[in-house]
Tab-separated table of C-alpha atoms in Angstrom:
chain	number	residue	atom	x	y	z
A	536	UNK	CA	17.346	-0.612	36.292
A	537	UNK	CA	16.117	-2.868	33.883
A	538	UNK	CA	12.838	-2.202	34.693
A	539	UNK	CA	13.102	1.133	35.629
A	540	UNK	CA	13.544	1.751	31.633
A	541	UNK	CA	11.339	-0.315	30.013
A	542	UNK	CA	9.132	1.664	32.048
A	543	UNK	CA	9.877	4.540	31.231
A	544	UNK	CA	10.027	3.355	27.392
A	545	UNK	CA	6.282	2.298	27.987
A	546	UNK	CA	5.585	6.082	29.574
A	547	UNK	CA	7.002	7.573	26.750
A	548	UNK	CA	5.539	5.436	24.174
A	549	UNK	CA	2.104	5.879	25.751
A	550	UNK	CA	2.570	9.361	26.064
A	551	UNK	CA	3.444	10.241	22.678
A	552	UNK	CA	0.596	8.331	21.490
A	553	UNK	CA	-2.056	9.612	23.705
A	554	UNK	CA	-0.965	13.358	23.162
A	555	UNK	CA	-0.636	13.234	19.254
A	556	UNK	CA	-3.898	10.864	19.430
A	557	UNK	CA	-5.476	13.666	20.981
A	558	UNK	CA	-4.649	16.567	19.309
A	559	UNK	CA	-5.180	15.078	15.595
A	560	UNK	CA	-9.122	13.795	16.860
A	561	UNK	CA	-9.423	17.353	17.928
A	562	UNK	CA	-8.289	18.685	15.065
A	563	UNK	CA	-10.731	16.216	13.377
A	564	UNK	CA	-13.400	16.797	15.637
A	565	UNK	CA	-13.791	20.893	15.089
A	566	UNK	CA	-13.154	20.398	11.184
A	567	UNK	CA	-15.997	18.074	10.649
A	568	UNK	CA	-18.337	18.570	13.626
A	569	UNK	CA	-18.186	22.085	15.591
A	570	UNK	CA	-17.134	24.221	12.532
A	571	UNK	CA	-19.895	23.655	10.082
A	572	UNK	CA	-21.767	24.348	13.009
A	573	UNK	CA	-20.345	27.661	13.675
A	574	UNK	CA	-19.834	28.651	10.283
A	575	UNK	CA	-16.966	30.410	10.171
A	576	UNK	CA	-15.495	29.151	6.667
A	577	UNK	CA	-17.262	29.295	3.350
A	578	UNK	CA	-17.177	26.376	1.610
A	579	UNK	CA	-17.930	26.594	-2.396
A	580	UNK	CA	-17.884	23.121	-4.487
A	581	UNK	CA	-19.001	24.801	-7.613
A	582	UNK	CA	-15.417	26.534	-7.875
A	583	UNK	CA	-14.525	22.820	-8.593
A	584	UNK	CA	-17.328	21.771	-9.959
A	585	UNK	CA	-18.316	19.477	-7.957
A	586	UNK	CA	-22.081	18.970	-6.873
A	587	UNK	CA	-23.762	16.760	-4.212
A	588	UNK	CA	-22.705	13.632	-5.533
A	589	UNK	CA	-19.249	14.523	-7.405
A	590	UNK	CA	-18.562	16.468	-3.892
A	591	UNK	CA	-18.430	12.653	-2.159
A	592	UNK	CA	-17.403	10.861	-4.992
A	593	UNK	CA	-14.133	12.901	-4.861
A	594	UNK	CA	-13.244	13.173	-1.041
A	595	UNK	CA	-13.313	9.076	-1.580
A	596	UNK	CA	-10.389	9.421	-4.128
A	597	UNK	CA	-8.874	12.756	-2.264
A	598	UNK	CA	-5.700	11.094	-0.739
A	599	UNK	CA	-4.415	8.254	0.828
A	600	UNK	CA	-6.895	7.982	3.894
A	601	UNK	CA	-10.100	9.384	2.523
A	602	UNK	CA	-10.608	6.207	1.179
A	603	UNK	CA	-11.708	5.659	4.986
A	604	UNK	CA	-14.689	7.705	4.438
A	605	UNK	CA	-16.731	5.034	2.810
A	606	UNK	CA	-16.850	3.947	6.072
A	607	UNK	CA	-18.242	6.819	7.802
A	608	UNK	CA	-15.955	9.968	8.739
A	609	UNK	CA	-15.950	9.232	12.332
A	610	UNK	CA	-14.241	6.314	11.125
A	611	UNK	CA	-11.972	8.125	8.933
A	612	UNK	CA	-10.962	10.392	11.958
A	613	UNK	CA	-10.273	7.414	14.336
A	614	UNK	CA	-8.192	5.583	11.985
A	615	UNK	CA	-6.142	8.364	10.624
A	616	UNK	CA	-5.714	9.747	14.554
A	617	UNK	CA	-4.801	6.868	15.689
A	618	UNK	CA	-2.352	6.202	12.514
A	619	UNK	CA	-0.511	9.918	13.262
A	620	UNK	CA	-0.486	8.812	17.203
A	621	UNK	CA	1.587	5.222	16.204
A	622	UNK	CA	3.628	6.720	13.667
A	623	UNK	CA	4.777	9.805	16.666
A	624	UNK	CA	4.948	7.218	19.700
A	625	UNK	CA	7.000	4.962	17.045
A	626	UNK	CA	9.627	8.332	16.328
A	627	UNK	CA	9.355	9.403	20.131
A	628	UNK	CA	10.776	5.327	20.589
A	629	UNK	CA	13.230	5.807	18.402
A	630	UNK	CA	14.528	8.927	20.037
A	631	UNK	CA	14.321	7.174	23.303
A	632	UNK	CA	16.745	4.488	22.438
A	633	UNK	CA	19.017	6.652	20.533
A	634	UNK	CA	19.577	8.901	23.861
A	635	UNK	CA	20.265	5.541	25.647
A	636	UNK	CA	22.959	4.640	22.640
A	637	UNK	CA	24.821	7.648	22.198
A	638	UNK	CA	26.581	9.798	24.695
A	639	UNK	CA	25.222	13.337	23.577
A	640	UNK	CA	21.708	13.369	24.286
A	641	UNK	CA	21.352	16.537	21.839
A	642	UNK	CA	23.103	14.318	18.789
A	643	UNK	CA	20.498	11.191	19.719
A	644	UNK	CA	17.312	13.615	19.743
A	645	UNK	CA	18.211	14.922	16.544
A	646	UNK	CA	18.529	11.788	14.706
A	647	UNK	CA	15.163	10.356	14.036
A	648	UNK	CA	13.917	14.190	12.919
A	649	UNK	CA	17.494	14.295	10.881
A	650	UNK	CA	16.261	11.041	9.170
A	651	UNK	CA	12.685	11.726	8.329
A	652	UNK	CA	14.110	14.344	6.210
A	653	UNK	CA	17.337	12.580	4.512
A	654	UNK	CA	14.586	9.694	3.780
A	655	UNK	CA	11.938	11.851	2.758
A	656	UNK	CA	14.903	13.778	0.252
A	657	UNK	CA	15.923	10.524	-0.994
A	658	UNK	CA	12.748	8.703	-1.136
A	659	UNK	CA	11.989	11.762	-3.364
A	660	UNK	CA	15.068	11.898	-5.304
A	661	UNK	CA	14.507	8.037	-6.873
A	662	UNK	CA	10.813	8.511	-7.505
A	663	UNK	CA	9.423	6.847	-4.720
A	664	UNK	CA	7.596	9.591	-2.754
A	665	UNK	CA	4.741	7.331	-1.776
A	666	UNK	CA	7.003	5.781	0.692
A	667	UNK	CA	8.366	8.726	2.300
A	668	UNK	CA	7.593	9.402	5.786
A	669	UNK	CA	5.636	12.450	5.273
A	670	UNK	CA	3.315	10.650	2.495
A	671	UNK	CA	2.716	7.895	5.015
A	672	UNK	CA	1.608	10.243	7.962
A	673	UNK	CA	0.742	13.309	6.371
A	674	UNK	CA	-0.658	11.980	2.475
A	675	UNK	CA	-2.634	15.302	1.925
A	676	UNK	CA	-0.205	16.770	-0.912
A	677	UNK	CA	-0.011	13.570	-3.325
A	678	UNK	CA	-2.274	11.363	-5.250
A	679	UNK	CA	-4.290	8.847	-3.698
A	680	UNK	CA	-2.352	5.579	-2.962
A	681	UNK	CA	-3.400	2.459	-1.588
A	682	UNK	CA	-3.195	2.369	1.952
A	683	UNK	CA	-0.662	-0.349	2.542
A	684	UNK	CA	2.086	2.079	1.084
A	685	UNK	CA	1.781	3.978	4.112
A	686	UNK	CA	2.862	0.888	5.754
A	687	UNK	CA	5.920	0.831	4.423
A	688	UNK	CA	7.802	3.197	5.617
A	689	UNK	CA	6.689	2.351	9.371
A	690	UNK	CA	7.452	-0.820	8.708
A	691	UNK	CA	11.346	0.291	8.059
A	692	UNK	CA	10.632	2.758	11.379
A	693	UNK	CA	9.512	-0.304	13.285
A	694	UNK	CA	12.675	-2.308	12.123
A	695	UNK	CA	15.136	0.655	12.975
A	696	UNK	CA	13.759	0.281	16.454
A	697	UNK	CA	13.844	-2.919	16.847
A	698	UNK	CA	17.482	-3.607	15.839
A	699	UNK	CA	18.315	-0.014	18.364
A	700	UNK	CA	16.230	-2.448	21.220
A	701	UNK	CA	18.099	-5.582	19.957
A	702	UNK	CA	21.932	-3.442	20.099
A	703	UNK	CA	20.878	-2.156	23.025
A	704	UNK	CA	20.395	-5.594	25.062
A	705	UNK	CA	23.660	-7.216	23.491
A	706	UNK	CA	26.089	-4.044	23.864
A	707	UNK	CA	27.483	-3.412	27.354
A	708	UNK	CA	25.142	0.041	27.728
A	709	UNK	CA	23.179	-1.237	30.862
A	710	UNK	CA	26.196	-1.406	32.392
A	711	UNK	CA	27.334	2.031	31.700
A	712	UNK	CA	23.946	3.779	32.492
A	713	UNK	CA	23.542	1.857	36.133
């Protein structure tokens, strides 16, 4: 049985990642390489006034992760794809353990997205909205911050699962689920 599960933990882990992975580098992919392309949005700098070189100068100091795109924007869509795929696979984890902690499957689902927005609402509430969850995966809305603040809040995700995993191998649970 123990096996059984950490495969399944792997499966889901894997899973989460790979689909979220996907879709964001999608995303990324039509947005900077089929759309200009096609066409099908006007885009006018001068409403911002920016030219040519004020244009770059401020998608570099845009948000969080634009800082990436000194390094070329296939970069920046790599990184930032593969930062949205850890950060779901990390939540979908968290889930996972949850529903093999607590008795009502529906109650254990809900958590994790129940806590992304009590953390976000208090992270909010004391000033600190760099660290919220949504800043770290989603920084689009906020100043630019250094990009270690995003790892902040995973950090604290990575913990939460970890002690869930740790519980879960010293409580009697196995027993119960076999």
């Amino acid at each position: 049985m123990k096996k059984l599960l950490s495969i399944k933990f792997a499966a889901n882990f894997m899973l989460t990642f790979c689909i979220f992975f996907i879709f964001i580098f999608g995303y990324f992919v039509f947005a900077y390489y089929i759309e200009p392309q096609i066409g099908l949005v006007q885009y006018d700098p001068s409403f911002f006034a920016l030219n040519g070189t004020t244009a770059k100068e401020y998608t570099l100091h845009q948000n969080t992760f634009s800082q990436l795109f000194k390094y070329g924007s296939l970069t920046y869509g790599v990184v930032y794809s593969l930062w949205v795929a850890v950060n779901a696979a990390l939540f979908a984890a968290f889930a996972f353990l949850l529903v093999l902690l607590v008795d009502r499957p529906f109650l254990a689902l809900s958590i994790p997205f129940a806590f992304y927005l009590v953390q976000s609402f208090f992270m909010g509430a004391f000033g600190l909205v760099k660290y919220q969850f949504f800043q770290a995966v989603f920084p689009f809305n906020y100043a630019q911050q250094p990009i270690w603040t995003s790892f902040v809040p995973t950090a604290v995700l990575i913990a939460i699962c970890l002690i869930l995993l740790g519980y879960f191998k010293v409580s009697n649970r196995m027993e119960r689920i076999q």
